Tab-separated table of C-alpha atoms in Angstrom:
chain	number	residue	atom	x	y	z
A	1	MET	CA	-25.092	4.068	12.819
A	2	LEU	CA	-26.759	2.249	9.986
A	3	ASN	CA	-28.346	-1.127	10.394
A	4	SER	CA	-25.459	-3.045	8.831
A	5	PRO	CA	-25.205	-6.830	8.510
A	6	ILE	CA	-23.358	-8.968	11.048
A	7	LEU	CA	-20.048	-10.158	9.604
A	8	ARG	CA	-19.383	-13.891	9.747
A	9	GLY	CA	-17.359	-16.496	7.883
A	10	ASP	CA	-16.539	-15.658	4.270
A	11	ASP	CA	-18.091	-12.183	4.542
A	12	LEU	CA	-15.855	-11.337	7.490
A	13	ARG	CA	-12.743	-12.669	5.748
A	14	HIS	CA	-13.594	-10.692	2.606
A	15	PHE	CA	-14.116	-7.559	4.700
A	16	LEU	CA	-10.727	-8.034	6.387
A	17	ARG	CA	-8.899	-8.676	3.124
A	18	ARG	CA	-10.345	-5.483	1.659
A	19	LEU	CA	-9.602	-3.279	4.668
A	20	THR	CA	-6.444	-4.792	6.166
A	21	PHE	CA	-5.002	-6.800	3.235
A	22	ALA	CA	-5.086	-9.942	5.383
A	23	ALA	CA	-7.643	-12.000	7.248
A	24	THR	CA	-5.814	-13.372	10.266
A	25	PRO	CA	-7.442	-15.562	12.906
A	26	ASN	CA	-6.783	-12.880	15.545
A	27	LEU	CA	-8.605	-10.251	13.519
A	28	GLU	CA	-11.443	-12.632	12.769
A	29	ASP	CA	-11.848	-13.331	16.490
A	30	ALA	CA	-11.682	-9.633	17.385
A	31	LEU	CA	-14.416	-8.697	14.911
A	32	ALA	CA	-16.578	-11.814	15.058
A	33	ASP	CA	-20.322	-11.145	15.206
A	34	LEU	CA	-19.958	-7.373	14.890
A	35	PRO	CA	-22.021	-5.416	12.392
A	36	ALA	CA	-19.970	-4.099	9.439
A	37	ASP	CA	-20.159	-0.476	10.624
A	38	ALA	CA	-18.968	-1.392	14.140
A	39	ALA	CA	-16.126	-3.530	12.721
A	40	THR	CA	-15.070	-0.638	10.487
A	41	ALA	CA	-15.153	1.792	13.415
A	42	ARG	CA	-13.037	-0.571	15.520
A	43	LEU	CA	-10.430	-1.011	12.767
A	44	VAL	CA	-10.211	2.747	12.224
A	45	ALA	CA	-9.891	3.430	15.964
A	46	VAL	CA	-7.091	0.883	16.329
A	47	SER	CA	-5.286	2.133	13.235
A	48	ARG	CA	-5.187	5.649	14.683
A	49	THR	CA	-3.173	4.395	17.650
A	50	MET	CA	-0.534	2.632	15.521
A	51	PRO	CA	2.769	4.369	14.761
A	52	GLN	CA	3.337	5.573	11.230
A	53	PRO	CA	5.725	3.306	9.313
A	54	THR	CA	9.058	4.788	8.368
A	55	PRO	CA	9.384	4.968	4.588
A	56	PRO	CA	12.559	3.489	3.084
A	57	ALA	CA	15.288	6.007	2.260
A	58	CYS	CA	14.904	5.389	-1.464
A	59	VAL	CA	11.497	7.103	-1.512
A	60	GLY	CA	12.736	10.266	0.170
A	61	GLY	CA	14.455	11.829	-2.815
A	62	THR	CA	13.147	13.741	-5.794
A	63	TRP	CA	11.566	11.548	-8.415
A	64	THR	CA	11.910	12.358	-12.088
A	65	ASN	CA	10.286	10.571	-14.965
A	66	ALA	CA	13.271	9.575	-17.076
A	67	ALA	CA	10.930	8.213	-19.740
A	68	LEU	CA	10.098	11.804	-20.699
A	69	ARG	CA	12.636	13.408	-22.941
A	70	VAL	CA	12.891	17.105	-22.193
A	71	ARG	CA	13.153	19.383	-25.210
A	72	GLY	CA	16.785	20.165	-25.968
A	73	THR	CA	18.116	16.895	-24.514
A	74	SER	CA	20.476	15.069	-26.855
A	75	ALA	CA	20.134	11.353	-27.506
A	76	ALA	CA	23.357	10.716	-25.552
A	77	GLN	CA	22.124	12.752	-22.568
A	78	TYR	CA	18.775	10.958	-22.638
A	79	ASP	CA	20.440	7.524	-22.822
A	80	ALA	CA	22.719	8.435	-19.914
A	81	MET	CA	19.722	9.612	-17.859
A	82	ARG	CA	17.815	6.403	-18.582
A	83	ALA	CA	20.833	4.240	-17.659
A	84	ALA	CA	21.308	6.126	-14.381
A	85	GLN	CA	17.592	5.809	-13.603
A	86	LEU	CA	17.657	2.071	-14.320
A	87	ARG	CA	20.629	1.569	-11.968
A	88	SER	CA	18.914	3.612	-9.289
A	89	ASP	CA	15.619	1.714	-9.709
A	90	ARG	CA	17.351	-1.642	-9.410
A	91	ARG	CA	19.279	-0.552	-6.314
A	92	ASP	CA	16.135	0.844	-4.683
A	93	THR	CA	14.154	-2.281	-5.478
A	94	GLU	CA	16.764	-4.399	-3.719
A	95	LEU	CA	16.685	-2.085	-0.688
A	96	VAL	CA	12.924	-2.464	-0.357
A	97	ARG	CA	12.999	-6.249	-0.666
């Protein structure tokens, strides 16, 4: 391993925000006074033991870019596609919330 700096205080919190999206007291305690490379290795090792999150049902279907108008599509067909996509997007957004 490289000779990486010991993570403390603001540096540790910054490291945690960048790698875990949150700097909780528990994580700070678990990684306190570790060099950056050892802290990274520990986070990666722990993450490999965690179960994969189940994606919401709304992301399982086929996605189409309704903003692109396919050649041969009439204005009415395009408007109907966009309206259906907007309804679907709003419904899916509410499901994820």
